[in-house]
């Protein structure tokens, strides 16, 4: 868990920077899409479809050498989220983690996966964990969160690949076994709540509750430029999401009562996130101030820097390849200032989980609710 002595001064600078009273500091969270390749054909995301129509897209993804230059230029972040495409398709994913340990020195590392390659995921996860131990990061939590949107053939339908659910279970069992040898490995699941699986959610959550998971979360399906799905009406209404998320709230409240320390805080944050997501969907605005492009940053596989994956290609801060791999050249550019102004003026508003958790940290009213959940549960 991040020490308060480290976090509190950082939070103060973010709040001041948002109002133009302090230079924009380095971000708290880096999400790094390490590849454009993906084998899934999800109903809620078209990344895999775009890639399969043009498999040469991944050829000019950032090289390991380019990533090293970028990480060295960026420096320390607290949370390092690996993303894709499918992250485990990069055979050098363990070396990317090594570079992260060297230059970013994160407190938490996280990656999702479509779980379509159980044996390879196990092999590459072991390599990652060995690298972290070699680099002195053996105590840093490394969380793998396979996607899980339905049970059996329903998951296969929603993810667009026959046999995906069977491979998901194989992947989970392999990761559960690895966890015995690597205490810093955390195994979770992530469910996307969309128009397509609303009726499935009660059974989906009930089944997940039978598994020895370290974490289980949901996100609401969104129309994102990153996913090439802005014309696809996949997002549930506020009322549809409210009914579906009740099952997740019950799960998180149960885990909150049984948890201690870091885990207790994690489940408390999650419960407040669910409340804010319902309100965001209902009011279609920023219900608490957004610090996208300040506390959080997203690096895509081509070197483009985004404030978040929702704005993605539509509102980039700049491109690090064009900026000589110097993060400051992009982070403090006029283009970046324009994008931050767009966000600060509340011209956008979404329930993106990755960003919302940082926004909660920086919102006193929301943090008061988190503290109450921790103290009185």
mmCIF file of C-alpha atoms in Angstrom:
data_model
loop_
_atom_site.group_PDB
_atom_site.id
_atom_site.type_symbol
_atom_site.label_atom_id
_atom_site.label_comp_id
_atom_site.label_asym_id
_atom_site.label_seq_id
_atom_site.Cartn_x
_atom_site.Cartn_y
_atom_site.Cartn_z
ATOM 1 C CA UNK A 1 0.000 0.000 0.000
ATOM 2 C CA UNK A 2 1.264 3.481 -0.772
ATOM 3 C CA UNK A 3 2.552 5.207 2.344
ATOM 4 C CA UNK A 4 0.571 8.296 3.318
ATOM 5 C CA UNK A 5 3.831 10.246 3.576
ATOM 6 C CA UNK A 6 4.399 9.634 -0.131
ATOM 7 C CA UNK A 7 0.832 10.006 -1.327
ATOM 8 C CA UNK A 8 -0.488 13.064 0.510
ATOM 9 C CA UNK A 9 2.056 15.570 -0.881
ATOM 10 C CA UNK A 10 1.456 14.142 -4.352
ATOM 11 C CA UNK A 11 -2.298 14.573 -3.999
ATOM 12 C CA UNK A 12 -1.828 18.209 -3.017
ATOM 13 C CA UNK A 13 0.244 18.926 -6.124
ATOM 14 C CA UNK A 14 -2.358 17.287 -8.384
ATOM 15 C CA UNK A 15 -5.144 19.436 -6.953
ATOM 16 C CA UNK A 16 -3.084 22.612 -7.305
ATOM 17 C CA UNK A 17 -1.960 21.676 -10.812
ATOM 18 C CA UNK A 18 -5.544 21.101 -11.948
ATOM 19 C CA UNK A 19 -6.300 24.734 -11.110
ATOM 20 C CA UNK A 20 -3.118 26.079 -12.696
ATOM 21 C CA UNK A 21 -1.468 26.846 -9.359
ATOM 22 C CA UNK A 22 1.392 24.365 -9.659
ATOM 23 C CA UNK A 23 3.334 22.792 -12.559
ATOM 24 C CA UNK A 24 1.870 19.484 -13.740
ATOM 25 C CA UNK A 25 3.690 16.768 -11.736
ATOM 26 C CA UNK A 26 4.488 13.284 -12.975
ATOM 27 C CA UNK A 27 1.483 10.922 -13.010
ATOM 28 C CA UNK A 28 0.521 8.542 -10.246
ATOM 29 C CA UNK A 29 -0.558 5.824 -12.695
ATOM 30 C CA UNK A 30 0.814 4.698 -16.048
ATOM 31 C CA UNK A 31 -1.244 2.410 -18.241
ATOM 32 C CA UNK A 32 0.894 1.035 -21.045
ATOM 33 C CA UNK A 33 -0.597 -0.780 -24.033
ATOM 34 C CA UNK A 34 2.317 -2.955 -25.079
ATOM 35 C CA UNK A 35 0.754 -4.437 -28.233
ATOM 36 C CA UNK A 36 -2.045 -3.889 -30.739
ATOM 37 C CA UNK A 37 -2.352 -7.639 -31.319
ATOM 38 C CA UNK A 38 -5.406 -9.484 -29.985
ATOM 39 C CA UNK A 39 -7.111 -12.800 -30.839
ATOM 40 C CA UNK A 40 -10.485 -11.988 -29.261
ATOM 41 C CA UNK A 41 -13.539 -10.797 -31.192
ATOM 42 C CA UNK A 42 -15.446 -9.294 -28.292
ATOM 43 C CA UNK A 43 -18.945 -7.931 -28.791
ATOM 44 C CA UNK A 44 -18.006 -4.881 -26.721
ATOM 45 C CA UNK A 45 -14.601 -4.143 -28.305
ATOM 46 C CA UNK A 46 -13.303 -4.062 -31.885
ATOM 47 C CA UNK A 47 -9.547 -4.077 -31.221
ATOM 48 C CA UNK A 48 -9.312 -7.768 -32.139
ATOM 49 C CA UNK A 49 -11.428 -7.276 -35.261
ATOM 50 C CA UNK A 50 -9.281 -4.378 -36.467
ATOM 51 C CA UNK A 51 -6.118 -6.375 -35.792
ATOM 52 C CA UNK A 52 -7.354 -9.525 -37.522
ATOM 53 C CA UNK A 53 -8.266 -7.496 -40.599
ATOM 54 C CA UNK A 54 -4.753 -6.057 -40.625
ATOM 55 C CA UNK A 55 -2.316 -8.340 -38.716
ATOM 56 C CA UNK A 56 0.647 -6.181 -39.765
ATOM 57 C CA UNK A 57 -0.550 -3.491 -37.340
ATOM 58 C CA UNK A 58 1.615 -4.879 -34.544
ATOM 59 C CA UNK A 59 4.826 -4.721 -36.567
ATOM 60 C CA UNK A 60 5.496 -1.113 -35.612
ATOM 61 C CA UNK A 61 4.541 -1.430 -31.951
ATOM 62 C CA UNK A 62 7.072 0.145 -29.612
ATOM 63 C CA UNK A 63 10.265 -1.880 -29.413
ATOM 64 C CA UNK A 64 11.913 -2.825 -26.146
ATOM 65 C CA UNK A 65 14.577 -0.177 -26.814
ATOM 66 C CA UNK A 66 11.920 2.496 -27.332
ATOM 67 C CA UNK A 67 10.087 1.465 -24.186
ATOM 68 C CA UNK A 68 13.326 1.732 -22.202
ATOM 69 C CA UNK A 69 13.856 5.302 -23.426
ATOM 70 C CA UNK A 70 10.291 6.231 -22.482
ATOM 71 C CA UNK A 71 10.364 4.622 -19.034
ATOM 72 C CA UNK A 72 13.741 6.211 -18.293
ATOM 73 C CA UNK A 73 12.374 9.608 -19.309
ATOM 74 C CA UNK A 74 9.167 9.159 -17.275
ATOM 75 C CA UNK A 75 10.626 7.902 -14.002
ATOM 76 C CA UNK A 76 8.757 6.761 -10.906
ATOM 77 C CA UNK A 77 5.041 5.923 -10.935
ATOM 78 C CA UNK A 78 3.046 4.178 -8.211
ATOM 79 C CA UNK A 79 0.761 2.018 -10.344
ATOM 80 C CA UNK A 80 1.923 0.342 -13.543
ATOM 81 C CA UNK A 81 -0.928 -1.129 -15.577
ATOM 82 C CA UNK A 82 -0.019 -3.270 -18.562
ATOM 83 C CA UNK A 83 -2.609 -3.339 -21.326
ATOM 84 C CA UNK A 84 -3.078 -4.294 -24.969
ATOM 85 C CA UNK A 85 -4.432 -5.831 -27.204
ATOM 86 C CA UNK A 86 -3.550 -9.043 -25.437
ATOM 87 C CA UNK A 87 -0.435 -8.349 -23.305
ATOM 88 C CA UNK A 88 0.761 -11.961 -23.187
ATOM 89 C CA UNK A 89 1.175 -12.030 -26.969
ATOM 90 C CA UNK A 90 4.408 -10.066 -26.458
ATOM 91 C CA UNK A 91 7.129 -12.623 -25.877
ATOM 92 C CA UNK A 92 9.260 -9.960 -24.173
ATOM 93 C CA UNK A 93 6.607 -8.968 -21.625
ATOM 94 C CA UNK A 94 8.925 -10.041 -18.802
ATOM 95 C CA UNK A 95 11.620 -7.700 -20.113
ATOM 96 C CA UNK A 96 9.097 -4.847 -20.211
ATOM 97 C CA UNK A 97 8.387 -5.570 -16.542
ATOM 98 C CA UNK A 98 12.147 -5.570 -15.884
ATOM 99 C CA UNK A 99 12.371 -2.091 -17.417
ATOM 100 C CA UNK A 100 9.413 -0.994 -15.305
ATOM 101 C CA UNK A 101 11.152 -2.207 -12.144
ATOM 102 C CA UNK A 102 14.354 -0.409 -13.150
ATOM 103 C CA UNK A 103 12.936 2.968 -14.156
ATOM 104 C CA UNK A 104 9.331 3.221 -12.933
ATOM 105 C CA UNK A 105 9.829 1.481 -9.557
ATOM 106 C CA UNK A 106 6.080 0.849 -9.163
ATOM 107 C CA UNK A 107 4.311 -0.195 -5.977
ATOM 108 C CA UNK A 108 1.718 -2.268 -7.888
ATOM 109 C CA UNK A 109 1.780 -3.985 -11.288
ATOM 110 C CA UNK A 110 -1.375 -5.178 -12.987
ATOM 111 C CA UNK A 111 -2.355 -6.788 -16.281
ATOM 112 C CA UNK A 112 -5.548 -8.163 -17.806
ATOM 113 C CA UNK A 113 -5.640 -11.124 -20.199
ATOM 114 C CA UNK A 114 -8.172 -12.792 -22.470
ATOM 115 C CA UNK A 115 -6.927 -16.173 -21.109
ATOM 116 C CA UNK A 116 -6.768 -17.765 -24.560
ATOM 117 C CA UNK A 117 -3.243 -19.176 -24.044
ATOM 118 C CA UNK A 118 -3.208 -20.916 -20.640
ATOM 119 C CA UNK A 119 0.152 -22.652 -20.961
ATOM 120 C CA UNK A 120 1.897 -19.612 -22.435
ATOM 121 C CA UNK A 121 0.362 -17.276 -19.845
ATOM 122 C CA UNK A 122 1.625 -19.553 -17.076
ATOM 123 C CA UNK A 123 5.108 -19.672 -18.599
ATOM 124 C CA UNK A 124 5.357 -15.934 -19.144
ATOM 125 C CA UNK A 125 3.873 -15.137 -15.735
ATOM 126 C CA UNK A 126 6.556 -17.271 -14.090
ATOM 127 C CA UNK A 127 9.197 -15.358 -16.063
ATOM 128 C CA UNK A 128 7.706 -12.042 -14.951
ATOM 129 C CA UNK A 129 7.666 -13.079 -11.305
ATOM 130 C CA UNK A 130 11.247 -14.356 -11.498
ATOM 131 C CA UNK A 131 12.337 -11.043 -13.052
ATOM 132 C CA UNK A 132 10.584 -9.086 -10.296
ATOM 133 C CA UNK A 133 12.386 -11.172 -7.671
ATOM 134 C CA UNK A 134 15.748 -10.689 -9.425
ATOM 135 C CA UNK A 135 15.215 -6.927 -9.522
ATOM 136 C CA UNK A 136 14.285 -6.691 -5.842
ATOM 137 C CA UNK A 137 10.544 -6.332 -6.475
ATOM 138 C CA UNK A 138 9.518 -9.736 -5.161
ATOM 139 C CA UNK A 139 7.200 -8.129 -2.601
ATOM 140 C CA UNK A 140 5.433 -5.874 -5.109
ATOM 141 C CA UNK A 141 1.945 -7.211 -5.920
ATOM 142 C CA UNK A 142 1.552 -8.445 -9.486
ATOM 143 C CA UNK A 143 -2.122 -8.905 -10.309
ATOM 144 C CA UNK A 144 -3.417 -10.823 -13.318
ATOM 145 C CA UNK A 145 -7.067 -10.251 -14.115
ATOM 146 C CA UNK A 146 -8.511 -12.567 -16.794
ATOM 147 C CA UNK A 147 -11.660 -11.355 -18.524
ATOM 148 C CA UNK A 148 -14.871 -13.119 -17.527
ATOM 149 C CA UNK A 149 -18.207 -12.021 -18.961
ATOM 150 C CA UNK A 150 -20.348 -15.149 -18.833
ATOM 151 C CA UNK A 151 -20.441 -18.834 -17.944
ATOM 152 C CA UNK A 152 -19.634 -21.547 -20.486
ATOM 153 C CA UNK A 153 -20.793 -20.856 -24.034
ATOM 154 C CA UNK A 154 -22.100 -17.401 -23.031
ATOM 155 C CA UNK A 155 -18.553 -16.249 -22.289
ATOM 156 C CA UNK A 156 -17.437 -17.691 -25.636
ATOM 157 C CA UNK A 157 -20.207 -15.806 -27.451
ATOM 158 C CA UNK A 158 -19.443 -12.492 -25.776
ATOM 159 C CA UNK A 159 -15.696 -12.843 -26.332
ATOM 160 C CA UNK A 160 -16.037 -14.179 -29.853
ATOM 161 C CA UNK A 161 -13.878 -17.313 -29.492
ATOM 162 C CA UNK A 162 -15.184 -20.842 -29.094
ATOM 163 C CA UNK A 163 -13.645 -22.633 -26.107
ATOM 164 C CA UNK A 164 -12.616 -19.390 -24.368
ATOM 165 C CA UNK A 165 -14.372 -20.283 -21.099
ATOM 166 C CA UNK A 166 -12.608 -23.645 -20.869
ATOM 167 C CA UNK A 167 -9.293 -21.882 -21.441
ATOM 168 C CA UNK A 168 -10.226 -19.257 -18.855
ATOM 169 C CA UNK A 169 -10.688 -21.956 -16.216
ATOM 170 C CA UNK A 170 -7.432 -23.628 -17.242
ATOM 171 C CA UNK A 171 -5.629 -20.283 -16.953
ATOM 172 C CA UNK A 172 -7.100 -19.627 -13.508
ATOM 173 C CA UNK A 173 -6.105 -23.057 -12.205
ATOM 174 C CA UNK A 174 -2.548 -22.588 -13.469
ATOM 175 C CA UNK A 175 -2.335 -19.160 -11.821
ATOM 176 C CA UNK A 176 -3.781 -20.451 -8.541
ATOM 177 C CA UNK A 177 -1.037 -23.102 -8.548
ATOM 178 C CA UNK A 178 1.667 -20.509 -9.291
ATOM 179 C CA UNK A 179 0.445 -18.386 -6.397
ATOM 180 C CA UNK A 180 1.744 -21.047 -3.980
ATOM 181 C CA UNK A 181 5.313 -20.380 -5.144
ATOM 182 C CA UNK A 182 4.998 -16.625 -5.619
ATOM 183 C CA UNK A 183 3.184 -14.878 -2.726
ATOM 184 C CA UNK A 184 3.138 -11.542 -4.576
ATOM 185 C CA UNK A 185 1.019 -13.022 -7.400
ATOM 186 C CA UNK A 186 -2.600 -11.933 -7.077
ATOM 187 C CA UNK A 187 -5.275 -13.586 -9.198
ATOM 188 C CA UNK A 188 -8.528 -11.890 -10.053
ATOM 189 C CA UNK A 189 -11.312 -11.669 -12.594
ATOM 190 C CA UNK A 190 -12.791 -8.728 -14.454
ATOM 191 C CA UNK A 191 -16.328 -8.591 -15.821
ATOM 192 C CA UNK A 192 -17.541 -6.031 -18.351
ATOM 193 C CA UNK A 193 -21.201 -5.220 -17.736
ATOM 194 C CA UNK A 194 -22.781 -4.494 -21.100
ATOM 195 C CA UNK A 195 -26.190 -4.493 -22.734
ATOM 196 C CA UNK A 196 -25.400 -8.050 -23.859
ATOM 197 C CA UNK A 197 -24.911 -9.768 -20.488
ATOM 198 C CA UNK A 198 -27.224 -7.970 -18.049
ATOM 199 C CA UNK A 199 -29.389 -11.079 -17.526
ATOM 200 C CA UNK A 200 -26.302 -13.225 -16.906
ATOM 201 C CA UNK A 201 -24.835 -11.130 -14.088
ATOM 202 C CA UNK A 202 -26.466 -12.895 -11.079
ATOM 203 C CA UNK A 203 -25.068 -16.280 -12.173
ATOM 204 C CA UNK A 204 -21.752 -14.735 -13.237
ATOM 205 C CA UNK A 205 -21.157 -13.227 -9.780
ATOM 206 C CA UNK A 206 -22.413 -16.342 -7.974
ATOM 207 C CA UNK A 207 -19.927 -18.518 -9.865
ATOM 208 C CA UNK A 208 -17.026 -16.120 -9.253
ATOM 209 C CA UNK A 209 -17.860 -16.228 -5.535
ATOM 210 C CA UNK A 210 -16.981 -19.932 -5.484
ATOM 211 C CA UNK A 211 -13.416 -19.293 -6.695
ATOM 212 C CA UNK A 212 -10.399 -18.476 -4.486
ATOM 213 C CA UNK A 213 -9.891 -15.037 -6.018
ATOM 214 C CA UNK A 214 -7.824 -12.224 -4.573
ATOM 215 C CA UNK A 215 -9.937 -9.663 -6.373
ATOM 216 C CA UNK A 216 -13.033 -9.490 -8.557
ATOM 217 C CA UNK A 217 -14.155 -6.294 -10.249
ATOM 218 C CA UNK A 218 -16.459 -5.051 -12.942
ATOM 219 C CA UNK A 219 -16.379 -2.194 -15.372
ATOM 220 C CA UNK A 220 -19.241 -0.789 -17.338
ATOM 221 C CA UNK A 221 -18.992 -1.285 -21.108
ATOM 222 C CA UNK A 222 -18.074 2.032 -22.699
ATOM 223 C CA UNK A 223 -17.803 3.487 -26.148
ATOM 224 C CA UNK A 224 -14.094 4.296 -26.355
ATOM 225 C CA UNK A 225 -11.976 5.562 -29.214
ATOM 226 C CA UNK A 226 -9.356 3.041 -28.068
ATOM 227 C CA UNK A 227 -11.762 0.169 -28.770
ATOM 228 C CA UNK A 228 -13.071 1.425 -32.128
ATOM 229 C CA UNK A 229 -16.616 0.937 -30.820
ATOM 230 C CA UNK A 230 -17.975 4.491 -30.591
ATOM 231 C CA UNK A 231 -20.963 3.571 -32.790
ATOM 232 C CA UNK A 232 -21.853 0.464 -30.796
ATOM 233 C CA UNK A 233 -24.648 1.028 -28.198
ATOM 234 C CA UNK A 234 -23.214 -1.315 -25.562
ATOM 235 C CA UNK A 235 -23.446 0.833 -22.435
ATOM 236 C CA UNK A 236 -26.249 -0.067 -20.016
ATOM 237 C CA UNK A 237 -28.500 2.630 -18.612
ATOM 238 C CA UNK A 238 -27.963 3.823 -15.067
ATOM 239 C CA UNK A 239 -30.891 1.735 -13.867
ATOM 240 C CA UNK A 240 -29.705 -1.388 -15.722
ATOM 241 C CA UNK A 241 -26.233 -0.997 -14.250
ATOM 242 C CA UNK A 242 -27.643 -0.308 -10.769
ATOM 243 C CA UNK A 243 -29.561 -3.595 -10.794
ATOM 244 C CA UNK A 244 -26.596 -5.552 -12.124
ATOM 245 C CA UNK A 245 -24.041 -4.022 -9.780
ATOM 246 C CA UNK A 246 -26.089 -4.926 -6.685
ATOM 247 C CA UNK A 247 -24.631 -8.429 -7.018
ATOM 248 C CA UNK A 248 -21.090 -7.025 -7.070
ATOM 249 C CA UNK A 249 -21.870 -4.777 -4.107
ATOM 250 C CA UNK A 250 -23.032 -7.770 -2.105
ATOM 251 C CA UNK A 251 -19.849 -9.627 -3.054
ATOM 252 C CA UNK A 252 -17.606 -6.675 -2.135
ATOM 253 C CA UNK A 253 -19.441 -5.995 1.139
ATOM 254 C CA UNK A 254 -18.958 -9.613 2.165
ATOM 255 C CA UNK A 255 -15.252 -9.494 1.318
ATOM 256 C CA UNK A 256 -14.897 -6.118 3.051
ATOM 257 C CA UNK A 257 -16.104 -7.563 6.359
ATOM 258 C CA UNK A 258 -13.670 -10.468 6.126
ATOM 259 C CA UNK A 259 -10.649 -8.456 4.963
ATOM 260 C CA UNK A 260 -7.953 -6.465 6.700
ATOM 261 C CA UNK A 261 -5.632 -3.573 5.881
ATOM 262 C CA UNK A 262 -4.973 -3.175 2.125
ATOM 263 C CA UNK A 263 -7.678 -5.582 1.017
ATOM 264 C CA UNK A 264 -10.259 -3.839 3.193
ATOM 265 C CA UNK A 265 -9.412 -0.499 1.610
ATOM 266 C CA UNK A 266 -9.574 -2.024 -1.861
ATOM 267 C CA UNK A 267 -13.123 -3.315 -1.394
ATOM 268 C CA UNK A 268 -14.199 -0.013 0.192
ATOM 269 C CA UNK A 269 -12.910 1.898 -2.839
ATOM 270 C CA UNK A 270 -14.791 -0.480 -5.091
ATOM 271 C CA UNK A 271 -18.101 0.137 -3.361
ATOM 272 C CA UNK A 272 -17.738 3.905 -3.744
ATOM 273 C CA UNK A 273 -16.755 3.433 -7.393
ATOM 274 C CA UNK A 274 -20.018 1.565 -8.012
ATOM 275 C CA UNK A 275 -22.027 4.414 -6.478
ATOM 276 C CA UNK A 276 -20.234 7.013 -8.589
ATOM 277 C CA UNK A 277 -20.643 4.964 -11.767
ATOM 278 C CA UNK A 278 -24.414 4.793 -11.308
ATOM 279 C CA UNK A 279 -24.522 8.553 -10.831
ATOM 280 C CA UNK A 280 -22.248 9.182 -13.829
ATOM 281 C CA UNK A 281 -24.417 7.044 -16.111
ATOM 282 C CA UNK A 282 -27.565 8.770 -14.867
ATOM 283 C CA UNK A 283 -26.305 12.352 -15.119
ATOM 284 C CA UNK A 284 -23.889 11.897 -18.047
ATOM 285 C CA UNK A 285 -21.291 14.213 -16.559
ATOM 286 C CA UNK A 286 -18.273 14.313 -14.266
ATOM 287 C CA UNK A 287 -19.821 13.759 -10.849
ATOM 288 C CA UNK A 288 -16.464 14.335 -9.152
ATOM 289 C CA UNK A 289 -13.534 16.230 -10.713
ATOM 290 C CA UNK A 290 -11.510 14.215 -13.225
ATOM 291 C CA UNK A 291 -7.715 14.229 -13.135
ATOM 292 C CA UNK A 292 -7.181 12.497 -16.477
ATOM 293 C CA UNK A 293 -3.902 13.640 -17.993
ATOM 294 C CA UNK A 294 -2.683 14.735 -14.551
ATOM 295 C CA UNK A 295 -2.804 11.833 -12.085
ATOM 296 C CA UNK A 296 -3.052 9.192 -14.809
ATOM 297 C CA UNK A 297 -1.612 8.745 -18.267
ATOM 298 C CA UNK A 298 -2.017 6.108 -20.983
ATOM 299 C CA UNK A 299 0.759 5.180 -23.410
ATOM 300 C CA UNK A 300 -0.446 3.310 -26.475
ATOM 301 C CA UNK A 301 1.573 0.762 -28.430
ATOM 302 C CA UNK A 302 2.605 3.326 -31.065
ATOM 303 C CA UNK A 303 4.035 5.848 -28.612
ATOM 304 C CA UNK A 304 0.975 8.096 -28.443
ATOM 305 C CA UNK A 305 0.225 9.588 -25.020
ATOM 306 C CA UNK A 306 -3.417 9.819 -23.943
ATOM 307 C CA UNK A 307 -5.081 11.345 -20.888
ATOM 308 C CA UNK A 308 -7.200 8.176 -20.780
ATOM 309 C CA UNK A 309 -8.304 5.384 -23.091
ATOM 310 C CA UNK A 310 -11.828 6.804 -23.448
ATOM 311 C CA UNK A 311 -10.602 9.964 -25.163
ATOM 312 C CA UNK A 312 -7.791 7.938 -26.715
ATOM 313 C CA UNK A 313 -7.117 8.785 -30.336
ATOM 314 C CA UNK A 314 -9.490 11.773 -30.257
ATOM 315 C CA UNK A 315 -7.565 13.789 -27.653
ATOM 316 C CA UNK A 316 -3.889 12.728 -27.572
ATOM 317 C CA UNK A 317 -1.369 14.735 -25.590
ATOM 318 C CA UNK A 318 1.300 14.002 -28.192
ATOM 319 C CA UNK A 319 3.515 11.227 -29.543
ATOM 320 C CA UNK A 320 6.756 10.195 -27.854
ATOM 321 C CA UNK A 321 8.312 8.925 -31.059
ATOM 322 C CA UNK A 322 7.893 12.391 -32.532
ATOM 323 C CA UNK A 323 9.083 14.000 -29.280
ATOM 324 C CA UNK A 324 12.387 12.097 -29.165
ATOM 325 C CA UNK A 325 11.084 9.794 -26.390
ATOM 326 C CA UNK A 326 11.243 12.701 -23.949
ATOM 327 C CA UNK A 327 8.164 12.462 -21.729
ATOM 328 C CA UNK A 328 8.361 16.089 -20.616
ATOM 329 C CA UNK A 329 8.196 17.292 -24.231
ATOM 330 C CA UNK A 330 4.723 15.768 -24.465
ATOM 331 C CA UNK A 331 3.555 16.149 -20.856
ATOM 332 C CA UNK A 332 4.133 19.919 -20.847
ATOM 333 C CA UNK A 333 3.208 20.645 -24.458
ATOM 334 C CA UNK A 334 0.559 23.135 -25.591
ATOM 335 C CA UNK A 335 -1.419 20.217 -26.981
ATOM 336 C CA UNK A 336 -1.446 18.593 -23.541
ATOM 337 C CA UNK A 337 -2.616 21.857 -21.970
ATOM 338 C CA UNK A 338 -5.531 22.020 -24.426
ATOM 339 C CA UNK A 339 -6.599 18.464 -23.580
ATOM 340 C CA UNK A 340 -6.415 19.119 -19.843
ATOM 341 C CA UNK A 341 -8.511 22.247 -20.339
ATOM 342 C CA UNK A 342 -11.126 20.141 -22.145
ATOM 343 C CA UNK A 343 -11.276 17.761 -19.171
ATOM 344 C CA UNK A 344 -11.169 20.519 -16.536
ATOM 345 C CA UNK A 345 -14.086 22.301 -18.214
ATOM 346 C CA UNK A 346 -16.051 19.048 -17.870
ATOM 347 C CA UNK A 347 -16.612 18.633 -21.585
ATOM 348 C CA UNK A 348 -16.380 14.888 -21.018
ATOM 349 C CA UNK A 349 -17.529 12.567 -18.267
ATOM 350 C CA UNK A 350 -17.301 8.815 -17.942
ATOM 351 C CA UNK A 351 -17.015 6.039 -15.327
ATOM 352 C CA UNK A 352 -13.606 4.716 -16.467
ATOM 353 C CA UNK A 353 -12.521 2.611 -13.476
ATOM 354 C CA UNK A 354 -8.791 3.165 -13.750
ATOM 355 C CA UNK A 355 -9.217 6.942 -13.670
ATOM 356 C CA UNK A 356 -12.143 6.979 -11.254
ATOM 357 C CA UNK A 357 -10.090 5.334 -8.494
ATOM 358 C CA UNK A 358 -7.571 8.180 -8.705
ATOM 359 C CA UNK A 359 -10.384 10.723 -8.793
ATOM 360 C CA UNK A 360 -11.797 9.190 -5.606
ATOM 361 C CA UNK A 361 -8.400 9.560 -3.914
ATOM 362 C CA UNK A 362 -8.445 13.241 -4.803
ATOM 363 C CA UNK A 363 -12.046 13.932 -3.770
ATOM 364 C CA UNK A 364 -12.478 14.600 -0.018
ATOM 365 C CA UNK A 365 -16.184 13.679 0.044
ATOM 366 C CA UNK A 366 -15.555 10.356 -1.676
ATOM 367 C CA UNK A 367 -12.594 9.557 0.571
ATOM 368 C CA UNK A 368 -14.761 10.257 3.617
ATOM 369 C CA UNK A 369 -17.179 7.604 2.350
ATOM 370 C CA UNK A 370 -14.292 5.187 1.778
ATOM 371 C CA UNK A 371 -13.050 5.767 5.319
ATOM 372 C CA UNK A 372 -16.535 5.167 6.709
ATOM 373 C CA UNK A 373 -16.791 1.861 4.843
ATOM 374 C CA UNK A 374 -13.439 0.769 6.274
ATOM 375 C CA UNK A 375 -14.196 1.842 9.848
ATOM 376 C CA UNK A 376 -17.789 0.669 10.168
ATOM 377 C CA UNK A 377 -17.837 -2.561 8.141
#
